[in-house]
Structures are given as C-alpha cells and as structure tokens.
mmCIF file of C-alpha atoms and ligand atoms in Angstrom:
data_model
loop_
_atom_site.group_PDB
_atom_site.id
_atom_site.type_symbol
_atom_site.label_atom_id
_atom_site.label_comp_id
_atom_site.label_asym_id
_atom_site.label_seq_id
_atom_site.Cartn_x
_atom_site.Cartn_y
_atom_site.Cartn_z
ATOM 1 C CA MET A 30 -9.498 -9.522 -20.611
ATOM 2 C CA ARG A 31 -8.140 -11.865 -17.956
ATOM 3 C CA LEU A 32 -10.623 -14.244 -16.366
ATOM 4 C CA GLU A 33 -9.042 -13.780 -12.910
ATOM 5 C CA ASP A 34 -9.924 -10.032 -13.007
ATOM 6 C CA TYR A 35 -13.651 -10.779 -13.316
ATOM 7 C CA MET A 36 -14.207 -14.187 -11.712
ATOM 8 C CA PRO A 37 -13.387 -14.639 -8.031
ATOM 9 C CA ARG A 38 -11.380 -17.767 -7.370
ATOM 10 C CA PHE A 39 -11.047 -19.324 -3.954
ATOM 11 C CA ALA A 40 -8.037 -18.864 -1.707
ATOM 12 C CA GLN A 41 -7.646 -20.597 1.647
ATOM 13 C CA ILE A 42 -6.654 -18.617 4.721
ATOM 14 C CA GLU A 43 -3.386 -20.088 5.930
ATOM 15 C CA ASP A 44 -2.545 -17.689 8.734
ATOM 16 C CA ILE A 45 -4.082 -14.709 10.521
ATOM 17 C CA ARG A 46 -1.836 -12.315 12.399
ATOM 18 C CA ILE A 47 -3.232 -9.671 14.711
ATOM 19 C CA GLU A 48 -1.391 -6.427 13.952
ATOM 20 C CA THR A 49 -3.365 -3.956 16.098
ATOM 21 C CA ASP A 50 -6.785 -3.698 17.761
ATOM 22 C CA THR A 51 -8.418 -3.130 14.364
ATOM 23 C CA GLU A 52 -6.036 -4.648 11.802
ATOM 24 C CA LYS A 53 -5.278 -8.235 10.895
ATOM 25 C CA THR A 54 -2.951 -9.652 8.248
ATOM 26 C CA PHE A 55 -4.388 -12.568 6.313
ATOM 27 C CA THR A 56 -2.061 -15.009 4.587
ATOM 28 C CA MET A 57 -3.937 -16.744 1.778
ATOM 29 C CA ARG A 58 -3.010 -19.651 -0.470
ATOM 30 C CA LEU A 59 -4.178 -20.267 -4.030
ATOM 31 C CA PRO A 60 -4.426 -23.821 -5.366
ATOM 32 C CA ASP A 61 -1.356 -25.190 -7.172
ATOM 33 C CA ASP A 62 -3.180 -25.240 -10.516
ATOM 34 C CA ASP A 63 -4.075 -21.516 -10.237
ATOM 35 C CA PRO A 64 -2.044 -19.060 -12.413
ATOM 36 C CA GLY A 65 -1.011 -17.414 -9.126
ATOM 37 C CA MET A 66 -0.925 -13.830 -7.879
ATOM 38 C CA VAL A 67 1.682 -12.396 -10.239
ATOM 39 C CA PHE A 68 1.699 -8.732 -9.267
ATOM 40 C CA THR A 69 3.569 -5.447 -9.202
ATOM 41 C CA PRO A 70 3.645 -3.675 -5.817
ATOM 42 C CA GLY A 71 0.892 -1.058 -5.772
ATOM 43 C CA GLN A 72 -1.655 -3.367 -7.383
ATOM 44 C CA PHE A 73 -4.641 -4.504 -5.349
ATOM 45 C CA ILE A 74 -7.144 -7.329 -5.098
ATOM 46 C CA GLU A 75 -10.888 -7.564 -4.512
ATOM 47 C CA LEU A 76 -11.486 -9.883 -1.559
ATOM 48 C CA SER A 77 -14.929 -11.377 -1.087
ATOM 49 C CA VAL A 78 -16.679 -13.104 1.765
ATOM 50 C CA LEU A 79 -19.462 -15.407 0.614
ATOM 51 C CA GLY A 80 -22.868 -13.962 1.411
ATOM 52 C CA ALA A 81 -21.393 -10.633 2.559
ATOM 53 C CA GLY A 82 -19.682 -8.779 -0.277
ATOM 54 C CA GLU A 83 -16.421 -7.704 -1.828
ATOM 55 C CA ALA A 84 -13.905 -4.904 -1.129
ATOM 56 C CA PRO A 85 -10.489 -3.784 -2.445
ATOM 57 C CA PHE A 86 -7.295 -4.368 -0.441
ATOM 58 C CA GLY A 87 -3.628 -3.813 -1.202
ATOM 59 C CA LEU A 88 -1.230 -6.706 -1.697
ATOM 60 C CA ALA A 89 1.224 -6.587 1.196
ATOM 61 C CA SER A 90 3.470 -9.595 0.635
ATOM 62 C CA SER A 91 6.502 -10.284 -1.523
ATOM 63 C CA PRO A 92 5.632 -10.459 -5.232
ATOM 64 C CA ALA A 93 8.203 -13.265 -5.466
ATOM 65 C CA GLU A 94 5.640 -15.579 -3.858
ATOM 66 C CA THR A 95 2.835 -16.164 -6.319
ATOM 67 C CA HIS A 96 0.629 -18.758 -4.644
ATOM 68 C CA VAL A 97 0.770 -17.377 -1.110
ATOM 69 C CA PHE A 98 -0.082 -13.715 -0.623
ATOM 70 C CA GLN A 99 -1.046 -11.349 2.180
ATOM 71 C CA SER A 100 -3.407 -8.448 2.742
ATOM 72 C CA THR A 101 -3.831 -6.428 5.902
ATOM 73 C CA VAL A 102 -7.417 -5.504 6.652
ATOM 74 C CA ARG A 103 -8.705 -2.764 8.947
ATOM 75 C CA ARG A 104 -12.081 -3.567 10.476
ATOM 76 C CA TYR A 105 -14.692 -0.805 10.391
ATOM 77 C CA SER A 106 -17.594 -1.013 12.808
ATOM 78 C CA ALA A 107 -20.557 -2.200 10.730
ATOM 79 C CA GLY A 108 -18.216 -2.836 7.786
ATOM 80 C CA VAL A 109 -20.109 -5.071 5.367
ATOM 81 C CA VAL A 110 -16.941 -6.910 4.309
ATOM 82 C CA THR A 111 -14.311 -6.146 6.927
ATOM 83 C CA VAL A 112 -16.385 -7.322 9.926
ATOM 84 C CA PRO A 113 -17.081 -10.827 8.517
ATOM 85 C CA LEU A 114 -13.495 -11.006 7.206
ATOM 86 C CA HIS A 115 -12.188 -10.389 10.720
ATOM 87 C CA ARG A 116 -14.398 -13.236 11.984
ATOM 88 C CA MET A 117 -12.861 -15.736 9.562
ATOM 89 C CA GLN A 118 -10.569 -18.494 10.763
ATOM 90 C CA VAL A 119 -7.517 -20.303 9.424
ATOM 91 C CA GLY A 120 -8.768 -22.898 6.918
ATOM 92 C CA ASP A 121 -11.715 -20.773 5.717
ATOM 93 C CA PHE A 122 -11.979 -19.755 2.069
ATOM 94 C CA VAL A 123 -12.261 -16.243 0.629
ATOM 95 C CA GLY A 124 -12.929 -15.165 -2.944
ATOM 96 C CA VAL A 125 -10.229 -13.173 -4.692
ATOM 97 C CA ARG A 126 -10.070 -11.215 -7.958
ATOM 98 C CA GLY A 127 -6.909 -9.705 -9.323
ATOM 99 C CA PRO A 128 -4.227 -8.468 -9.197
ATOM 100 C CA LEU A 129 -5.916 -5.265 -10.388
ATOM 101 C CA GLY A 130 -4.699 -1.779 -11.305
ATOM 102 C CA ASN A 131 -1.297 -0.613 -12.463
ATOM 103 C CA GLY A 132 1.276 -0.685 -9.601
ATOM 104 C CA PHE A 133 4.435 1.390 -9.102
ATOM 105 C CA PRO A 134 6.804 1.775 -12.094
ATOM 106 C CA LEU A 135 9.637 -0.017 -10.299
ATOM 107 C CA LYS A 136 11.265 -1.381 -13.454
ATOM 108 C CA LYS A 137 11.406 2.095 -15.003
ATOM 109 C CA HIS A 138 13.169 3.401 -11.883
ATOM 110 C CA ALA A 139 15.968 0.822 -11.800
ATOM 111 C CA GLY A 140 19.172 2.673 -10.894
ATOM 112 C CA ASP A 141 17.333 5.415 -8.955
ATOM 113 C CA ASP A 142 17.331 6.105 -5.242
ATOM 114 C CA ILE A 143 13.875 5.050 -4.056
ATOM 115 C CA LEU A 144 12.106 6.880 -1.257
ATOM 116 C CA LEU A 145 9.004 5.145 0.133
ATOM 117 C CA ILE A 146 6.692 7.169 2.368
ATOM 118 C CA ALA A 147 3.827 5.454 4.172
ATOM 119 C CA GLY A 148 1.242 6.749 6.595
ATOM 120 C CA GLY A 149 -0.971 4.429 8.655
ATOM 121 C CA LEU A 150 -2.676 1.878 6.451
ATOM 122 C CA GLY A 151 -0.467 2.933 3.535
ATOM 123 C CA LEU A 152 2.302 0.623 4.717
ATOM 124 C CA PRO A 153 0.877 -2.700 3.397
ATOM 125 C CA THR A 154 1.276 -1.663 -0.237
ATOM 126 C CA LEU A 155 4.755 -0.230 0.302
ATOM 127 C CA ARG A 156 5.781 -3.331 2.251
ATOM 128 C CA ALA A 157 5.386 -5.284 -1.003
ATOM 129 C CA ALA A 158 7.616 -2.682 -2.693
ATOM 130 C CA VAL A 159 10.284 -3.098 0.023
ATOM 131 C CA PHE A 160 10.334 -6.871 -0.549
ATOM 132 C CA TYR A 161 10.587 -6.316 -4.307
ATOM 133 C CA LEU A 162 13.483 -3.859 -3.936
ATOM 134 C CA LEU A 163 15.404 -6.004 -1.446
ATOM 135 C CA ASP A 164 15.122 -8.965 -3.839
ATOM 136 C CA ARG A 165 16.871 -6.780 -6.456
ATOM 137 C CA ARG A 166 19.084 -4.777 -4.118
ATOM 138 C CA ASP A 167 21.928 -4.320 -6.640
ATOM 139 C CA GLU A 168 19.623 -2.767 -9.240
ATOM 140 C CA TYR A 169 18.721 0.319 -7.160
ATOM 141 C CA GLY A 170 20.518 3.143 -5.376
ATOM 142 C CA ASP A 171 19.620 4.126 -1.814
ATOM 143 C CA ILE A 172 16.357 2.707 -0.497
ATOM 144 C CA THR A 173 14.652 4.688 2.258
ATOM 145 C CA LEU A 174 11.371 3.888 3.992
ATOM 146 C CA LEU A 175 9.614 6.480 6.142
ATOM 147 C CA TYR A 176 6.602 5.368 8.151
ATOM 148 C CA GLY A 177 4.260 7.362 10.324
ATOM 149 C CA ALA A 178 1.604 5.841 12.583
ATOM 150 C CA ARG A 179 -0.764 7.379 15.107
ATOM 151 C CA THR A 180 0.725 5.651 18.169
ATOM 152 C CA PRO A 181 3.423 2.985 18.750
ATOM 153 C CA GLN A 182 0.669 0.339 19.144
ATOM 154 C CA ASP A 183 -0.923 1.351 15.836
ATOM 155 C CA ARG A 184 2.194 0.462 13.852
ATOM 156 C CA LEU A 185 1.738 -2.439 11.429
ATOM 157 C CA TYR A 186 4.368 -5.152 10.832
ATOM 158 C CA LYS A 187 6.354 -4.290 13.972
ATOM 159 C CA HIS A 188 8.634 -7.269 13.344
ATOM 160 C CA ASP A 189 9.502 -6.129 9.788
ATOM 161 C CA LEU A 190 10.085 -2.565 10.970
ATOM 162 C CA GLU A 191 12.488 -3.834 13.624
ATOM 163 C CA THR A 192 14.371 -5.916 11.027
ATOM 164 C CA TRP A 193 14.506 -3.121 8.452
ATOM 165 C CA SER A 194 15.604 -0.529 11.035
ATOM 166 C CA HIS A 195 18.740 -2.599 11.664
ATOM 167 C CA SER A 196 19.368 -3.696 8.082
ATOM 168 C CA PRO A 197 22.349 -2.314 6.119
ATOM 169 C CA LEU A 198 20.297 -2.750 2.912
ATOM 170 C CA LEU A 199 17.904 0.140 3.481
ATOM 171 C CA GLN A 200 17.225 3.060 5.759
ATOM 172 C CA CYS A 201 14.008 2.766 7.726
ATOM 173 C CA TYR A 202 12.740 5.584 9.943
ATOM 174 C CA GLN A 203 9.517 5.592 11.922
ATOM 175 C CA THR A 204 7.573 8.235 13.751
ATOM 176 C CA VAL A 205 4.359 8.319 15.774
ATOM 177 C CA ASP A 206 1.926 11.203 16.191
ATOM 178 C CA VAL A 207 1.443 10.444 19.880
ATOM 179 C CA ALA A 208 4.261 8.752 21.813
ATOM 180 C CA ASP A 209 3.937 6.822 25.070
ATOM 181 C CA GLU A 210 6.394 6.185 27.904
ATOM 182 C CA ASN A 211 7.863 3.101 26.180
ATOM 183 C CA TRP A 212 8.513 4.811 22.849
ATOM 184 C CA ASP A 213 12.037 6.164 22.440
ATOM 185 C CA GLY A 214 11.777 6.880 18.709
ATOM 186 C CA GLU A 215 10.661 9.967 16.808
ATOM 187 C CA ALA A 216 7.398 11.712 17.646
ATOM 188 C CA GLY A 217 5.639 13.946 15.126
ATOM 189 C CA TYR A 218 4.347 13.717 11.589
ATOM 190 C CA VAL A 219 6.079 11.838 8.803
ATOM 191 C CA SER A 220 6.762 15.177 7.075
ATOM 192 C CA GLN A 221 9.272 15.894 9.860
ATOM 193 C CA LEU A 222 11.217 12.803 8.800
ATOM 194 C CA VAL A 223 11.197 14.032 5.195
ATOM 195 C CA GLU A 224 12.695 17.382 6.299
ATOM 196 C CA LYS A 225 15.760 15.543 7.640
ATOM 197 C CA LEU A 226 16.589 13.684 4.415
ATOM 198 C CA GLN A 227 19.533 14.480 2.162
ATOM 199 C CA LEU A 228 18.176 13.605 -1.288
ATOM 200 C CA ASP A 229 19.729 13.736 -4.712
ATOM 201 C CA PRO A 230 16.830 15.261 -6.687
ATOM 202 C CA GLU A 231 18.419 14.176 -9.978
ATOM 203 C CA LYS A 232 18.057 10.472 -9.223
ATOM 204 C CA THR A 233 15.294 10.043 -6.643
ATOM 205 C CA SER A 234 11.864 8.512 -7.259
ATOM 206 C CA VAL A 235 9.270 8.740 -4.515
ATOM 207 C CA TYR A 236 6.386 6.340 -3.843
ATOM 208 C CA MET A 237 3.748 7.442 -1.349
ATOM 209 C CA CYS A 238 0.793 5.723 0.206
ATOM 210 C CA GLY A 239 -1.196 7.299 2.986
ATOM 211 C CA PRO A 240 -3.971 9.720 3.831
ATOM 212 C CA ALA A 241 -4.331 12.964 1.851
ATOM 213 C CA VAL A 242 -3.375 14.957 4.963
ATOM 214 C CA MET A 243 0.030 13.299 4.775
ATOM 215 C CA ILE A 244 0.608 13.592 1.018
ATOM 216 C CA ASN A 245 0.257 17.340 0.481
ATOM 217 C CA PRO A 246 2.716 18.565 3.181
ATOM 218 C CA VAL A 247 5.215 15.874 2.182
ATOM 219 C CA VAL A 248 5.032 16.928 -1.465
ATOM 220 C CA GLU A 249 5.582 20.565 -0.500
ATOM 221 C CA ILE A 250 8.854 19.645 1.231
ATOM 222 C CA LEU A 251 10.005 17.388 -1.603
ATOM 223 C CA GLU A 252 9.300 20.132 -4.146
ATOM 224 C CA ARG A 253 11.441 22.500 -2.068
ATOM 225 C CA MET A 254 14.204 19.878 -2.256
ATOM 226 C CA GLY A 255 14.023 19.996 -6.052
ATOM 227 C CA LEU A 256 11.799 17.031 -6.939
ATOM 228 C CA THR A 257 9.220 17.434 -9.686
ATOM 229 C CA ASP A 258 5.591 16.266 -9.732
ATOM 230 C CA GLU A 259 6.585 13.556 -12.206
ATOM 231 C CA GLN A 260 9.143 12.007 -9.815
ATOM 232 C CA MET A 261 6.521 11.528 -7.094
ATOM 233 C CA TYR A 262 3.963 8.718 -7.272
ATOM 234 C CA VAL A 263 0.888 8.388 -5.100
ATOM 235 C CA ASN A 264 -1.150 5.248 -4.474
ATOM 236 C CA MET A 265 -4.656 6.714 -4.405
ATOM 237 C CA GLU A 266 -7.684 5.415 -2.570
ATOM 238 C CA ALA A 267 -11.121 5.925 -4.052
ATOM 239 C CA HIS A 268 -14.543 4.394 -3.613
ATOM 240 C CA MET A 269 -14.536 1.306 -5.783
ATOM 241 C CA LYS A 270 -16.990 -1.384 -6.734
ATOM 242 C CA CYS A 271 -16.028 -3.442 -9.776
ATOM 243 C CA GLY A 272 -12.275 -2.716 -9.728
ATOM 244 C CA VAL A 273 -12.035 -3.230 -13.493
ATOM 245 C CA GLY A 274 -13.200 0.046 -15.072
ATOM 246 C CA LYS A 275 -16.825 -0.964 -15.695
ATOM 247 C CA CYS A 276 -19.070 0.586 -13.032
ATOM 248 C CA GLY A 277 -17.735 4.163 -12.979
ATOM 249 C CA HIS A 278 -17.657 4.375 -9.151
ATOM 250 C CA CYS A 279 -14.022 5.457 -9.065
ATOM 251 C CA LEU A 280 -14.078 7.800 -12.072
ATOM 252 C CA ILE A 281 -12.391 11.158 -11.385
ATOM 253 C CA ARG A 282 -12.180 13.508 -14.364
ATOM 254 C CA ASP A 283 -11.041 11.198 -17.181
ATOM 255 C CA LYS A 284 -9.380 8.574 -14.966
ATOM 256 C CA TYR A 285 -10.658 5.323 -13.552
ATOM 257 C CA VAL A 286 -8.692 4.981 -10.313
ATOM 258 C CA CYS A 287 -9.096 1.187 -10.419
ATOM 259 C CA LEU A 288 -7.841 0.822 -13.981
ATOM 260 C CA ASP A 289 -5.584 3.809 -14.777
ATOM 261 C CA GLY A 290 -4.328 3.750 -11.163
ATOM 262 C CA PRO A 291 -4.356 3.379 -8.253
ATOM 263 C CA VAL A 292 -0.793 4.669 -8.754
ATOM 264 C CA PHE A 293 -0.575 8.135 -10.326
ATOM 265 C CA THR A 294 2.127 10.772 -10.591
ATOM 266 C CA TYR A 295 1.559 13.692 -8.258
ATOM 267 C CA GLY A 296 0.980 15.809 -11.379
ATOM 268 C CA GLU A 297 -1.999 13.607 -12.271
ATOM 269 C CA VAL A 298 -3.243 13.592 -8.667
ATOM 270 C CA LYS A 299 -3.171 17.400 -8.611
ATOM 271 C CA GLN A 300 -5.306 17.587 -11.758
ATOM 272 C CA MET A 301 -7.777 15.101 -10.269
ATOM 273 C CA GLN A 302 -7.931 17.051 -6.979
ATOM 274 C CA GLN A 303 -8.526 20.322 -8.869
ATOM 275 C CA PHE A 304 -11.340 18.643 -10.802
ATOM 276 C CA GLN A 305 -12.955 17.348 -7.575
ATOM 277 C CA ASP A 306 -12.644 20.776 -5.911
ATOM 278 C CA ALA A 307 -14.361 22.381 -8.905
ATOM 279 C CA ILE A 308 -17.457 20.136 -8.860
HETATM 280 C C1 LIG B 616 -7.079 0.391 -4.031
HETATM 281 C C2 LIG B 616 -7.493 0.252 -2.583
HETATM 282 C C3 LIG B 616 -6.668 -0.416 -1.700
HETATM 283 C C4 LIG B 616 -7.052 -0.572 -0.369
HETATM 284 N N1 LIG B 616 -6.218 -1.254 0.462
HETATM 285 C C5 LIG B 616 -6.598 -1.479 1.731
HETATM 286 C C6 LIG B 616 -5.776 -2.263 2.601
HETATM 287 O O1 LIG B 616 -4.691 -2.740 2.228
HETATM 288 N N2 LIG B 616 -6.244 -2.493 3.852
HETATM 289 C C7 LIG B 616 -7.445 -1.990 4.302
HETATM 290 O O2 LIG B 616 -7.823 -2.251 5.444
HETATM 291 N N3 LIG B 616 -8.217 -1.229 3.510
HETATM 292 C C8 LIG B 616 -7.832 -0.973 2.236
HETATM 293 N N4 LIG B 616 -8.646 -0.233 1.422
HETATM 294 C C9 LIG B 616 -9.902 0.283 1.961
HETATM 295 C C10 LIG B 616 -10.941 -0.844 1.988
HETATM 296 O O3 LIG B 616 -11.294 -1.192 0.671
HETATM 297 C C11 LIG B 616 -12.190 -0.404 2.764
HETATM 298 O O4 LIG B 616 -11.841 -0.218 4.091
HETATM 299 C C12 LIG B 616 -13.252 -1.455 2.670
HETATM 300 O O5 LIG B 616 -13.844 -1.360 1.403
HETATM 301 C C13 LIG B 616 -14.323 -1.300 3.731
HETATM 302 O O6 LIG B 616 -15.262 -2.303 3.455
HETATM 303 P P1 LIG B 616 -16.514 -2.612 4.362
HETATM 304 O O7 LIG B 616 -17.510 -3.270 3.435
HETATM 305 O O8 LIG B 616 -16.147 -3.367 5.568
HETATM 306 O O9 LIG B 616 -17.016 -1.187 4.821
HETATM 307 P P2 LIG B 616 -18.391 -0.481 4.433
HETATM 308 O O10 LIG B 616 -19.531 -1.339 4.863
HETATM 309 O O11 LIG B 616 -18.329 -0.067 3.006
HETATM 310 O O12 LIG B 616 -18.311 0.786 5.358
HETATM 311 C C14 LIG B 616 -18.504 0.681 6.785
HETATM 312 C C15 LIG B 616 -18.128 1.973 7.435
HETATM 313 O O13 LIG B 616 -16.722 2.178 7.341
HETATM 314 C C16 LIG B 616 -16.431 3.393 6.678
HETATM 315 N N5 LIG B 616 -15.302 3.159 5.766
HETATM 316 C C17 LIG B 616 -15.233 2.215 4.812
HETATM 317 N N6 LIG B 616 -14.063 2.290 4.150
HETATM 318 C C18 LIG B 616 -13.386 3.309 4.707
HETATM 319 C C19 LIG B 616 -12.116 3.883 4.455
HETATM 320 N N7 LIG B 616 -11.290 3.408 3.498
HETATM 321 N N8 LIG B 616 -11.744 4.930 5.222
HETATM 322 C C20 LIG B 616 -12.552 5.413 6.195
HETATM 323 N N9 LIG B 616 -13.767 4.899 6.481
HETATM 324 C C21 LIG B 616 -14.181 3.874 5.750
HETATM 325 C C22 LIG B 616 -17.678 3.728 5.894
HETATM 326 O O14 LIG B 616 -17.802 5.110 5.678
HETATM 327 C C23 LIG B 616 -18.762 3.204 6.790
HETATM 328 O O15 LIG B 616 -19.062 4.118 7.790
HETATM 329 C C24 LIG B 616 -8.281 -0.036 0.091
HETATM 330 C C25 LIG B 616 -9.112 0.644 -0.801
HETATM 331 C C26 LIG B 616 -8.726 0.791 -2.118
HETATM 332 C C27 LIG B 616 -9.626 1.513 -3.069
HETATM 333 S S1 LIG B 617 -14.461 0.599 -9.428
HETATM 334 FE FE1 LIG B 617 -15.795 0.291 -11.102
HETATM 335 S S2 LIG B 617 -14.918 1.597 -12.587
HETATM 336 FE FE2 LIG B 617 -13.460 1.661 -10.999
#
C-alpha cells in the first residue's frame, strides 16, 4: 500500500489554460519534498476540491516531469467537482491522490509500431503517451496519432496538434464530425482515418481512449486489417469512487476498473461488455 494512493496531498495550481468552452487544463505543482507524480501514461489521479468532493481525471502531461503535472477537466453543469474546479484560480490548492491504475504497457511494446486513437476527451491520456514515446523515439517503430473531435473548436491541445502534425517524428491526423468554413482538414469519424492506414499487423500495438461509440467501429476495421484483440488496448471509463479497489463502484464481472485497469486489452473489454449486457 502506498500512502499517496489513499491520502490526498496538496498540489498548487500553477497555470490554467482554457481549451474549449467546457474544458480547462490545470497545471499543478507538488512540493519539492513530495515523492512526485511518477506515472505510466494511462494512469489517473483523484483530484479533490476542499468542501466539494473528489473525481478521477487522466494525467495529460509528460511523465518525465514528476513534480509538475497536468489534467484537462470538462465541466458538467451541476458537476459536484468539476464546477468548483473550474472556478479555481492560479495559486489555489487542490488535493491529489495517485497515480492510480495500471497504464499502457509501453515498455512491453518497445520496438513496435504504436497507433494511438483518441476521441474527444480521450486525448489527454494519450497526450501523455505521445510525450513518453517522443522522449524514447529510437525505441519504437512508427508512431501514429489519430484524433477525432466534434468540431474544430472542440479540439483539445490545438497547439500540440499543430506541432505534431508538422513533426517528422510521428504522424498525426485529425478529423472533426462537423466542419466549419475555416476548417480545411478531414471531416467525418475517426474510423475513416483508420480505414486509410497502412499497418503492419505483425508489429502494431494500438492504444485507444474515447467513447464506446468510437471504439467498436474502430476495432472492427483493425480486426479486418489483421490485428488481434490482444494487440488493442482500451482505456476504459467507469463510475469510480475510491479509485483503489475498495468500494466496488467500478467492479465489472471480476475486474475493478480502477485497480485492474483502466487499461484493458480489447479481449478483456469484450468479456466485460458481454457481462454487462447479460445483467
Ligand atoms: C479513469 C478516469 C479518467 C477520467 N479522465 C478524465 C479527464 O481526463 N478529464 C475529464 O474531464 N474527465 C475525466 N473523467 C471523467 C470525470 O471523472 C467525470 O467527468 C467527473 O467525475 C465528473 O465529476 P462531477 O462531480 O463534476 O460530476 P457529477 O456531479 O458526478 O455529475 C454531474 C452531471 O454530469 C454528468 N457526468 C458526470 N461525469 C460524466 C461523464 N464522464 N460523462 C458524461 N456525463 C457525466 C452526470 O451524469 C451528472 O448529470 C475520467 C473518469 C475516469 C473514471
Ligand atoms: S472505484 Fe472503488 S473499487 Fe474501483
């Protein structure tokens, strides 16, 4: 048991960036004498606002930075945690537990081509994976990021996307469901981007993070291309409370999403979906 999984410690908000009408990225700093946020992309934290409550959020920053980390938070109307979080200012303190959960098996996939597929609010978690991979560029084959957002304005991290789209180190393709007159990129679902890829099924590992409506069609295409359920990993969302396998809120079949996940192979996800459909 690690104390930092159970006991919130304080982090100070160092920067707040407005991403969209409903999403903000918080940069938070831990004190120098803290063990730091040593994490694997795909892991998450529980962020708390004093007097309001606590909720899980993905880690969106580079894992190379241990005392400064970022999470991007979507505000829900009447959200117990996200509304007061969005009201916070630079200099305020939040509580933080974690890193929690398992993360993507990036070390195991050294040498592979890595395909990252994000939809909407799935990008924060995969952004951390992009930073990780670029820090170890020589250890991996092709790196491809596909990102789908609802509209051009709804895209997160527009600056990073611009940089990555022009970088020789990875391939980054974006699409929007609904284009506007200023958008000259792709329009349509992220699955359409997947259709255009030339993958080597022998050496590709896929990491996905996005809504269920994105995952299933994407998997269907990847299976047609020759990938197996065990080569595809999904970062799952589930209702969580404790985040450490104690309260049972996130239990599906025999898996605690917070503890055994949130990253599962698609084979495991399928079994969990079948179990949920049956009850
Ligand atoms: C592992 C994990 C990682 C996550 N990472 C992120 C992240 O990086 N960024 C982020 O913004 N969110 C993330 N979430 C979702 C986030 O935890 C919830 O949005 C948050 O708990 C809402 O808290 P709240 O107290 O403000 O809302 P509540 O008071 O619990 O709910 C307010 C209203 O919002 C609705 N609502 C709440 N959560 C969601 C949701 N996820 N989808 C749709 N409607 C919802 C509720 O149904 C309710 O109507 C993650 C969740 C998990 C489990
Ligand atoms: S959130 Fe409590 S067991 Fe997973």
